[in-house]
Amino acid sequence: MSSCSANALLTPSLPITRKKKKRHVIITFTTSRSHVSPRMSLQQPLTAITKLLWGNSLPPQLLISTVRSTWSATWHLFMSQLAPSDPSGRYSRPPSQFPANFNSLQFSRQNPSSLHLYVALPCPWAHRTLIVRALKGLENAIPVSIAAPGTDGSWEFKDGAAPDGDTFVPGLDKANGCRTLREVYRLRRGGYNGRSTVPMLWDVEKKEVVCNESYDIIQLFNSGLNELASNPALDLAPPALKGRIEEWNRVIYPGVNNGVYRCGFAQSQEAYDTAVNELFTTLDMLDDHLGRCRYLCGDMLTLADICLFTTLVRFDLVYNVLFKCTKKKLLEYPNLHGYMRDIYQIPKVAATCNFQAIMDGYYGILFPLNPGNIRPTMPSGCEHEALIRPHNRESLSSVDQRMGVHVS
């Protein structure tokens, strides 16, 4: 069997050259009457020129190596802005600029009715807040504005399509009428020039950022606004379980929540290898644990489960492909996949999961990871019909705790 090396595939064959009389070559371009996109109109003359220069051969090796070097340098420049890293190429997530101290005197003077939530549907951190807001019945008390990713990577507001049933969709800024989230941040006293991230809790009266740390926000929604909630009895962090919740968070955040980003945003092979091994070691351990327990802390759904769910529901949809988390699909973990479906089927949770918006946000905007902006087909296992299949995890509960998370 004949074989060839990768270098051979990249090296064009060298045709025998003969002297020819000089002649003028006139290149004409024609298009059909059908619509031609700007990208297509640019590609057509480029394609014609390359065929004129090299025929059916690949470009010269020097050109290939030059383009490779240029793209590599450009990629590292983009990634350094998108995902800051340490010298080893390991992704280092910047801390939230507005963490909350809900026990402070300043917050005790906060008017709960003036709070407004800003989110974006692709973001797993923002997704946490939407789920807890829904389960606690805070929809009427805490209005929400949903941003969409712009072509420059910022969050922007636009008049989008009408909601499909109860599913969340991007729309306009209902609190300030701004065009971008950056404009909202800059409305605060003293302005702001840092990273404009979601989720963000905003004080409409004071025009001030209350908090943009997701875990602080879901803690507030869980126990700090019960007087406004239609489901105040639900407690996703009961005192008896707080220690175990914190233990699980110390496992889930570095190993899974941030672990998938450490894989996708790694800027060296060593950094990627370390991250992907830690990710799947953690997933293996979680799958084993969830073979014995319905939820992380036993029979009761907690904030730790919400934090894990928003990463798991994106795993096969995005992280497995785009972030190179390829060792296994979530579908190959029977307990984790059933656990994810269990939470998805809790009333009101599915409505917070807009899978089209999630795919658009990741594949269409993370240019350094997907330069062609081509969005793959949604895996069949991620479709709503697949996620509502029976999970049979009630058998793991000593008492069926679904009533504990029931919302009307």
Short mmCIF file of C-alpha atoms in Angstrom, two decimals:
data_model
loop_
_atom_site.label_atom_id
_atom_site.label_comp_id
_atom_site.label_asym_id
_atom_site.label_seq_id
_atom_site.Cartn_x
_atom_site.Cartn_y
_atom_site.Cartn_z
CA MET A 1 0.00 0.00 0.00
CA SER A 2 1.42 3.38 -0.96
CA SER A 3 1.58 6.16 1.59
CA CYS A 4 2.41 9.81 1.80
CA SER A 5 3.37 12.20 4.59
CA ALA A 6 1.47 15.27 5.72
CA ASN A 7 4.23 17.42 4.29
CA ALA A 8 3.78 15.76 0.94
CA LEU A 9 0.10 16.63 0.95
CA LEU A 10 0.98 20.28 1.51
CA THR A 11 3.72 20.44 -1.11
CA PRO A 12 2.43 21.17 -4.63
CA SER A 13 3.78 19.19 -7.55
CA LEU A 14 6.22 21.16 -9.63
CA PRO A 15 5.10 21.18 -13.31
CA ILE A 16 7.65 21.14 -16.11
CA THR A 17 7.93 24.64 -17.45
CA ARG A 18 8.48 25.57 -21.08
CA LYS A 19 9.05 28.95 -22.58
CA LYS A 20 5.90 30.44 -23.96
CA LYS A 21 5.15 33.58 -25.84
CA LYS A 22 3.91 36.41 -23.69
CA ARG A 23 0.26 36.99 -23.92
CA HIS A 24 -2.26 39.15 -22.18
CA VAL A 25 -4.79 37.43 -19.97
CA ILE A 26 -8.09 39.13 -19.37
CA ILE A 27 -10.05 37.91 -16.38
CA THR A 28 -13.78 38.49 -16.37
CA PHE A 29 -16.20 37.65 -13.60
CA THR A 30 -19.85 36.94 -14.11
CA THR A 31 -22.53 36.33 -11.58
CA SER A 32 -25.97 34.95 -11.86
CA ARG A 33 -28.99 37.02 -11.09
CA SER A 34 -29.42 35.22 -7.78
CA HIS A 35 -28.24 36.91 -4.61
CA VAL A 36 -24.48 36.75 -3.99
CA SER A 37 -23.27 37.37 -0.45
CA PRO A 38 -20.32 39.72 0.21
CA ARG A 39 -18.24 36.72 1.22
CA MET A 40 -19.07 34.90 -2.03
CA SER A 41 -18.37 37.97 -4.14
CA LEU A 42 -14.95 38.23 -2.50
CA GLN A 43 -14.17 34.54 -2.91
CA GLN A 44 -14.96 34.40 -6.63
CA PRO A 45 -12.18 36.74 -7.87
CA LEU A 46 -9.74 35.25 -5.34
CA THR A 47 -10.53 31.76 -6.61
CA ALA A 48 -10.01 32.86 -10.23
CA ILE A 49 -6.67 34.50 -9.43
CA THR A 50 -5.35 31.47 -7.54
CA LYS A 51 -6.34 29.18 -10.42
CA LEU A 52 -4.53 31.50 -12.84
CA LEU A 53 -1.36 31.47 -10.72
CA TRP A 54 -1.21 27.83 -9.64
CA GLY A 55 -3.80 25.92 -11.65
CA ASN A 56 -5.03 22.93 -9.70
CA SER A 57 -1.89 22.75 -7.57
CA LEU A 58 -1.65 24.01 -4.01
CA PRO A 59 0.03 27.40 -3.41
CA PRO A 60 3.81 27.34 -3.02
CA GLN A 61 5.18 26.00 0.23
CA LEU A 62 6.59 29.40 1.20
CA LEU A 63 3.13 30.95 0.96
CA ILE A 64 1.63 28.14 3.04
CA SER A 65 4.22 28.52 5.79
CA THR A 66 3.84 32.31 5.76
CA VAL A 67 0.06 32.12 6.10
CA ARG A 68 0.41 29.48 8.85
CA SER A 69 2.82 31.67 10.83
CA THR A 70 0.68 34.77 10.36
CA TRP A 71 -2.50 32.97 11.39
CA SER A 72 -0.79 31.44 14.44
CA ALA A 73 0.42 34.86 15.61
CA THR A 74 -2.99 36.40 14.97
CA TRP A 75 -4.72 33.54 16.78
CA HIS A 76 -2.56 34.00 19.87
CA LEU A 77 -3.26 37.73 19.79
CA PHE A 78 -7.02 37.15 19.62
CA MET A 79 -6.89 34.52 22.34
CA SER A 80 -4.87 36.73 24.66
CA GLN A 81 -7.76 39.20 24.58
CA LEU A 82 -10.58 36.65 24.58
CA ALA A 83 -9.10 34.34 27.19
CA PRO A 84 -6.20 35.64 29.31
CA SER A 85 -3.67 32.93 30.13
CA ASP A 86 -0.66 32.38 32.34
CA PRO A 87 2.84 31.84 30.84
CA SER A 88 2.14 28.12 30.36
CA GLY A 89 -0.87 28.86 28.15
CA ARG A 90 -3.38 27.87 30.83
CA TYR A 91 -6.63 29.87 30.77
CA SER A 92 -7.05 32.19 33.75
CA ARG A 93 -10.60 33.45 34.22
CA PRO A 94 -10.73 37.12 35.31
CA PRO A 95 -12.62 37.66 38.59
CA SER A 96 -15.99 39.40 38.62
CA GLN A 97 -15.62 43.14 39.12
CA PHE A 98 -18.81 43.57 41.16
CA PRO A 99 -19.16 40.77 43.74
CA ALA A 100 -21.93 41.30 46.24
CA ASN A 101 -21.91 41.53 50.00
CA PHE A 102 -25.57 40.99 50.74
CA ASN A 103 -24.95 41.26 54.48
CA SER A 104 -23.59 44.81 54.21
CA LEU A 105 -25.38 47.90 55.45
CA GLN A 106 -25.41 49.24 51.90
CA PHE A 107 -27.38 46.26 50.61
CA SER A 108 -29.78 46.38 53.57
CA ARG A 109 -30.93 49.71 52.11
CA GLN A 110 -31.47 48.18 48.69
CA ASN A 111 -35.01 48.42 47.32
CA PRO A 112 -35.69 44.86 46.03
CA SER A 113 -38.39 46.12 43.69
CA SER A 114 -35.84 48.19 41.75
CA LEU A 115 -33.72 45.20 40.70
CA HIS A 116 -33.35 44.27 37.03
CA LEU A 117 -31.50 41.24 35.68
CA TYR A 118 -29.34 41.27 32.54
CA VAL A 119 -28.50 37.92 30.95
CA ALA A 120 -27.48 36.31 27.65
CA LEU A 121 -28.74 32.89 26.61
CA PRO A 122 -25.45 31.28 25.49
CA CYS A 123 -23.78 31.99 28.86
CA PRO A 124 -23.92 29.13 31.41
CA TRP A 125 -23.24 31.53 34.29
CA ALA A 126 -26.23 33.69 33.33
CA HIS A 127 -28.32 30.56 32.81
CA ARG A 128 -27.97 29.77 36.52
CA THR A 129 -29.76 32.97 37.44
CA LEU A 130 -32.63 32.35 35.02
CA ILE A 131 -33.26 28.89 36.48
CA VAL A 132 -33.25 29.97 40.14
CA ARG A 133 -35.38 33.03 39.27
CA ALA A 134 -37.92 30.69 37.63
CA LEU A 135 -37.93 28.02 40.36
CA LYS A 136 -38.40 30.61 43.09
CA GLY A 137 -41.18 32.35 41.19
CA LEU A 138 -39.41 35.72 40.87
CA GLU A 139 -40.39 36.38 37.24
CA ASN A 140 -42.75 39.24 38.10
CA ALA A 141 -40.51 40.68 40.81
CA ILE A 142 -37.22 40.66 38.86
CA PRO A 143 -37.66 41.77 35.21
CA VAL A 144 -35.04 40.51 32.79
CA SER A 145 -33.41 41.90 29.65
CA ILE A 146 -31.77 39.35 27.35
CA ALA A 147 -28.76 40.39 25.28
CA ALA A 148 -27.43 38.66 22.18
CA PRO A 149 -23.79 38.37 21.07
CA GLY A 150 -22.74 41.04 18.58
CA THR A 151 -20.31 40.53 15.73
CA ASP A 152 -17.58 42.29 17.73
CA GLY A 153 -18.00 39.92 20.66
CA SER A 154 -19.93 42.35 22.87
CA TRP A 155 -23.45 41.85 24.22
CA GLU A 156 -26.10 43.88 22.41
CA PHE A 157 -29.85 44.35 22.54
CA LYS A 158 -32.05 44.10 19.49
CA ASP A 159 -35.66 43.51 18.62
CA GLY A 160 -35.60 39.80 17.87
CA ALA A 161 -38.10 37.13 16.99
CA ALA A 162 -41.22 36.61 19.05
CA PRO A 163 -40.88 34.03 21.83
CA ASP A 164 -41.76 30.46 20.89
CA GLY A 165 -44.13 29.60 23.73
CA ASP A 166 -42.39 30.17 27.05
CA THR A 167 -38.85 29.94 25.64
CA PHE A 168 -36.57 32.90 26.32
CA VAL A 169 -35.31 34.88 23.33
CA PRO A 170 -33.03 37.95 23.03
CA GLY A 171 -34.72 41.33 22.93
CA LEU A 172 -34.45 44.99 23.85
CA ASP A 173 -33.08 46.58 27.01
CA LYS A 174 -36.23 46.99 29.10
CA ALA A 175 -34.61 48.97 31.90
CA ASN A 176 -32.44 51.60 30.21
CA GLY A 177 -33.13 51.37 26.49
CA CYS A 178 -29.44 50.92 25.72
CA ARG A 179 -28.12 49.30 22.56
CA THR A 180 -25.33 47.34 24.26
CA LEU A 181 -24.57 46.02 27.72
CA ARG A 182 -21.42 48.12 27.70
CA GLU A 183 -23.62 51.22 27.57
CA VAL A 184 -25.57 49.99 30.61
CA TYR A 185 -22.39 49.50 32.65
CA ARG A 186 -21.24 52.99 31.71
CA LEU A 187 -24.43 54.50 33.14
CA ARG A 188 -23.27 53.78 36.67
CA ARG A 189 -21.87 56.60 38.74
CA GLY A 190 -18.23 57.06 37.84
CA GLY A 191 -18.65 55.16 34.57
CA TYR A 192 -16.96 51.88 33.75
CA ASN A 193 -14.43 50.72 31.15
CA GLY A 194 -13.91 47.09 32.20
CA ARG A 195 -15.37 43.83 30.92
CA SER A 196 -19.14 44.06 30.51
CA THR A 197 -20.25 40.58 31.54
CA VAL A 198 -23.45 38.71 32.22
CA PRO A 199 -25.24 37.98 34.43
CA MET A 200 -25.56 41.43 35.91
CA LEU A 201 -28.01 42.63 38.52
CA TRP A 202 -28.86 46.30 38.11
CA ASP A 203 -30.46 48.85 40.43
CA VAL A 204 -32.88 50.80 38.24
CA GLU A 205 -33.43 53.63 40.75
CA LYS A 206 -29.77 54.24 41.62
CA LYS A 207 -28.47 53.35 38.13
CA GLU A 208 -25.82 51.17 39.67
CA VAL A 209 -24.44 47.67 39.25
CA VAL A 210 -25.53 45.63 42.25
CA CYS A 211 -23.64 42.45 41.35
CA ASN A 212 -22.20 40.59 38.35
CA GLU A 213 -21.05 37.43 40.14
CA SER A 214 -23.42 34.61 39.20
CA TYR A 215 -23.20 32.62 42.41
CA ASP A 216 -23.87 35.68 44.56
CA ILE A 217 -26.96 36.41 42.46
CA ILE A 218 -28.43 32.89 42.75
CA GLN A 219 -27.85 32.94 46.50
CA LEU A 220 -29.79 36.19 46.70
CA PHE A 221 -32.61 34.82 44.55
CA ASN A 222 -32.76 31.65 46.65
CA SER A 223 -33.07 33.16 50.10
CA GLY A 224 -32.86 36.95 50.00
CA LEU A 225 -36.06 37.86 48.17
CA ASN A 226 -38.61 35.46 49.63
CA GLU A 227 -41.02 38.30 50.32
CA LEU A 228 -41.27 38.82 46.55
CA ALA A 229 -41.20 35.14 45.49
CA SER A 230 -44.29 33.11 44.60
CA ASN A 231 -42.48 29.94 45.73
CA PRO A 232 -40.76 31.09 48.96
CA ALA A 233 -40.87 27.62 50.54
CA LEU A 234 -38.32 26.27 48.09
CA ASP A 235 -34.81 26.41 49.57
CA LEU A 236 -32.00 25.32 47.26
CA ALA A 237 -29.37 25.82 49.98
CA PRO A 238 -30.86 24.70 53.31
CA PRO A 239 -28.59 25.25 56.32
CA ALA A 240 -28.15 21.51 56.89
CA LEU A 241 -26.68 21.09 53.38
CA LYS A 242 -24.60 24.27 53.03
CA GLY A 243 -21.36 22.53 53.94
CA ARG A 244 -21.91 19.77 51.36
CA ILE A 245 -22.97 22.32 48.73
CA GLU A 246 -19.73 24.25 49.25
CA GLU A 247 -17.72 21.03 48.99
CA TRP A 248 -19.35 20.16 45.67
CA ASN A 249 -18.85 23.68 44.36
CA ARG A 250 -15.13 23.34 45.06
CA VAL A 251 -15.15 20.25 42.82
CA ILE A 252 -17.55 21.42 40.11
CA TYR A 253 -16.22 24.91 39.42
CA PRO A 254 -12.57 24.13 38.63
CA GLY A 255 -13.17 20.65 37.24
CA VAL A 256 -16.29 21.16 35.10
CA ASN A 257 -17.70 24.70 34.92
CA ASN A 258 -14.35 26.33 34.30
CA GLY A 259 -12.81 23.04 33.20
CA VAL A 260 -14.47 23.08 29.78
CA TYR A 261 -13.23 26.64 29.23
CA ARG A 262 -9.72 25.64 30.25
CA CYS A 263 -9.87 23.04 27.48
CA GLY A 264 -11.32 25.34 24.83
CA PHE A 265 -9.18 28.35 25.68
CA ALA A 266 -5.90 26.52 26.27
CA GLN A 267 -3.06 28.17 24.36
CA SER A 268 -0.56 25.33 24.56
CA GLN A 269 -0.72 21.55 24.19
CA GLU A 270 0.46 21.08 27.76
CA ALA A 271 -2.29 23.34 29.11
CA TYR A 272 -4.92 21.51 27.07
CA ASP A 273 -3.73 18.03 28.09
CA THR A 274 -3.83 18.98 31.78
CA ALA A 275 -7.26 20.57 31.51
CA VAL A 276 -8.90 17.76 29.55
CA ASN A 277 -7.55 15.09 31.91
CA GLU A 278 -8.88 16.97 34.94
CA LEU A 279 -12.24 17.51 33.25
CA PHE A 280 -12.88 13.87 32.44
CA THR A 281 -11.49 12.64 35.76
CA THR A 282 -14.10 14.85 37.43
CA LEU A 283 -16.89 13.71 35.10
CA ASP A 284 -15.99 10.06 35.76
CA MET A 285 -16.22 10.67 39.50
CA LEU A 286 -19.55 12.52 39.18
CA ASP A 287 -21.05 9.79 37.03
CA ASP A 288 -20.09 7.21 39.64
CA HIS A 289 -21.55 9.31 42.48
CA LEU A 290 -24.80 9.98 40.64
CA GLY A 291 -25.26 6.26 40.13
CA ARG A 292 -26.06 6.15 43.87
CA CYS A 293 -27.69 9.55 44.50
CA ARG A 294 -30.43 11.35 42.62
CA TYR A 295 -28.80 14.74 43.17
CA LEU A 296 -25.34 15.79 44.33
CA CYS A 297 -26.35 16.20 47.98
CA GLY A 298 -28.81 13.31 48.11
CA ASP A 299 -32.56 13.51 47.53
CA MET A 300 -32.80 17.29 47.33
CA LEU A 301 -32.01 19.61 44.42
CA THR A 302 -29.54 22.32 45.48
CA LEU A 303 -27.67 25.28 44.03
CA ALA A 304 -24.75 22.94 43.33
CA ASP A 305 -26.96 20.94 40.96
CA ILE A 306 -28.04 24.09 39.14
CA CYS A 307 -24.39 25.08 38.65
CA LEU A 308 -23.50 21.66 37.26
CA PHE A 309 -26.59 21.43 35.04
CA THR A 310 -25.90 24.57 33.00
CA THR A 311 -22.54 23.14 31.90
CA LEU A 312 -23.84 19.62 31.28
CA VAL A 313 -26.72 20.79 29.08
CA ARG A 314 -24.17 22.54 26.80
CA PHE A 315 -21.65 19.70 26.78
CA ASP A 316 -22.58 17.67 23.70
CA LEU A 317 -24.08 20.75 22.07
CA VAL A 318 -20.93 22.89 22.21
CA TYR A 319 -18.06 21.86 24.47
CA ASN A 320 -17.51 18.38 23.04
CA VAL A 321 -16.85 19.84 19.58
CA LEU A 322 -15.84 23.49 19.84
CA PHE A 323 -13.86 23.25 23.08
CA LYS A 324 -12.23 19.90 22.12
CA CYS A 325 -13.72 18.04 25.10
CA THR A 326 -13.72 14.97 22.90
CA LYS A 327 -12.77 12.04 25.12
CA LYS A 328 -16.45 11.24 25.73
CA LYS A 329 -19.84 12.72 25.00
CA LEU A 330 -22.17 13.31 27.92
CA LEU A 331 -24.47 10.77 26.28
CA GLU A 332 -21.82 8.15 27.07
CA TYR A 333 -22.23 8.83 30.81
CA PRO A 334 -25.52 7.09 31.68
CA ASN A 335 -25.87 8.57 35.16
CA LEU A 336 -24.79 12.11 34.27
CA HIS A 337 -27.01 12.18 31.20
CA GLY A 338 -30.02 10.89 33.13
CA TYR A 339 -29.31 13.42 35.89
CA MET A 340 -29.19 16.23 33.34
CA ARG A 341 -32.54 15.09 31.87
CA ASP A 342 -34.01 14.87 35.37
CA ILE A 343 -33.27 18.55 36.03
CA TYR A 344 -34.30 19.59 32.52
CA GLN A 345 -37.73 18.07 33.14
CA ILE A 346 -38.38 20.08 36.31
CA PRO A 347 -41.17 22.55 35.47
CA LYS A 348 -39.90 25.87 34.07
CA VAL A 349 -36.31 24.70 33.54
CA ALA A 350 -36.68 23.68 29.88
CA ALA A 351 -38.03 27.13 29.00
CA THR A 352 -34.70 28.66 30.07
CA CYS A 353 -32.80 26.47 27.56
CA ASN A 354 -32.72 28.02 24.08
CA PHE A 355 -30.44 25.61 22.24
CA GLN A 356 -30.45 27.53 18.96
CA ALA A 357 -29.31 30.68 20.77
CA ILE A 358 -26.63 28.71 22.61
CA MET A 359 -25.21 27.29 19.38
CA ASP A 360 -25.38 30.66 17.61
CA GLY A 361 -23.57 32.30 20.50
CA TYR A 362 -20.68 29.87 20.63
CA TYR A 363 -20.15 28.84 17.01
CA GLY A 364 -20.98 32.21 15.49
CA ILE A 365 -19.07 34.53 17.80
CA LEU A 366 -15.96 32.74 19.10
CA PHE A 367 -14.05 33.60 15.93
CA PRO A 368 -10.63 32.33 17.05
CA LEU A 369 -12.13 28.88 17.70
CA ASN A 370 -14.37 28.79 14.63
CA PRO A 371 -13.09 31.22 11.97
CA GLY A 372 -15.57 30.06 9.35
CA ASN A 373 -18.57 30.71 11.62
CA ILE A 374 -20.05 27.40 10.44
CA ARG A 375 -22.56 26.05 12.93
CA PRO A 376 -22.83 22.27 13.02
CA THR A 377 -26.13 20.43 13.09
CA MET A 378 -27.60 20.02 16.54
CA PRO A 379 -26.92 16.52 17.91
CA SER A 380 -30.11 14.47 18.08
CA GLY A 381 -29.44 13.71 21.75
CA CYS A 382 -29.66 17.43 22.56
CA GLU A 383 -33.10 17.99 21.08
CA HIS A 384 -36.06 18.59 23.36
CA GLU A 385 -37.69 15.30 22.42
CA ALA A 386 -34.61 13.37 23.54
CA LEU A 387 -34.28 15.29 26.80
CA ILE A 388 -37.83 14.57 27.92
CA ARG A 389 -37.37 10.80 27.70
CA PRO A 390 -37.94 9.06 31.06
CA HIS A 391 -34.87 9.21 33.28
CA ASN A 392 -36.09 6.79 35.98
CA ARG A 393 -34.00 8.51 38.62
CA GLU A 394 -36.87 8.61 41.12
CA SER A 395 -35.77 5.14 42.18
CA LEU A 396 -32.60 6.66 43.66
CA SER A 397 -34.61 8.83 46.08
CA SER A 398 -35.72 7.59 49.45
CA VAL A 399 -38.54 10.10 49.11
CA ASP A 400 -39.65 11.62 45.81
CA GLN A 401 -38.42 15.18 46.18
CA ARG A 402 -40.00 16.51 42.99
CA MET A 403 -42.66 18.20 45.11
CA GLY A 404 -39.82 20.13 46.73
CA VAL A 405 -39.06 21.86 43.46
CA HIS A 406 -42.59 22.01 42.06
CA VAL A 407 -43.60 25.39 40.74
CA SER A 408 -47.06 26.26 39.62
#
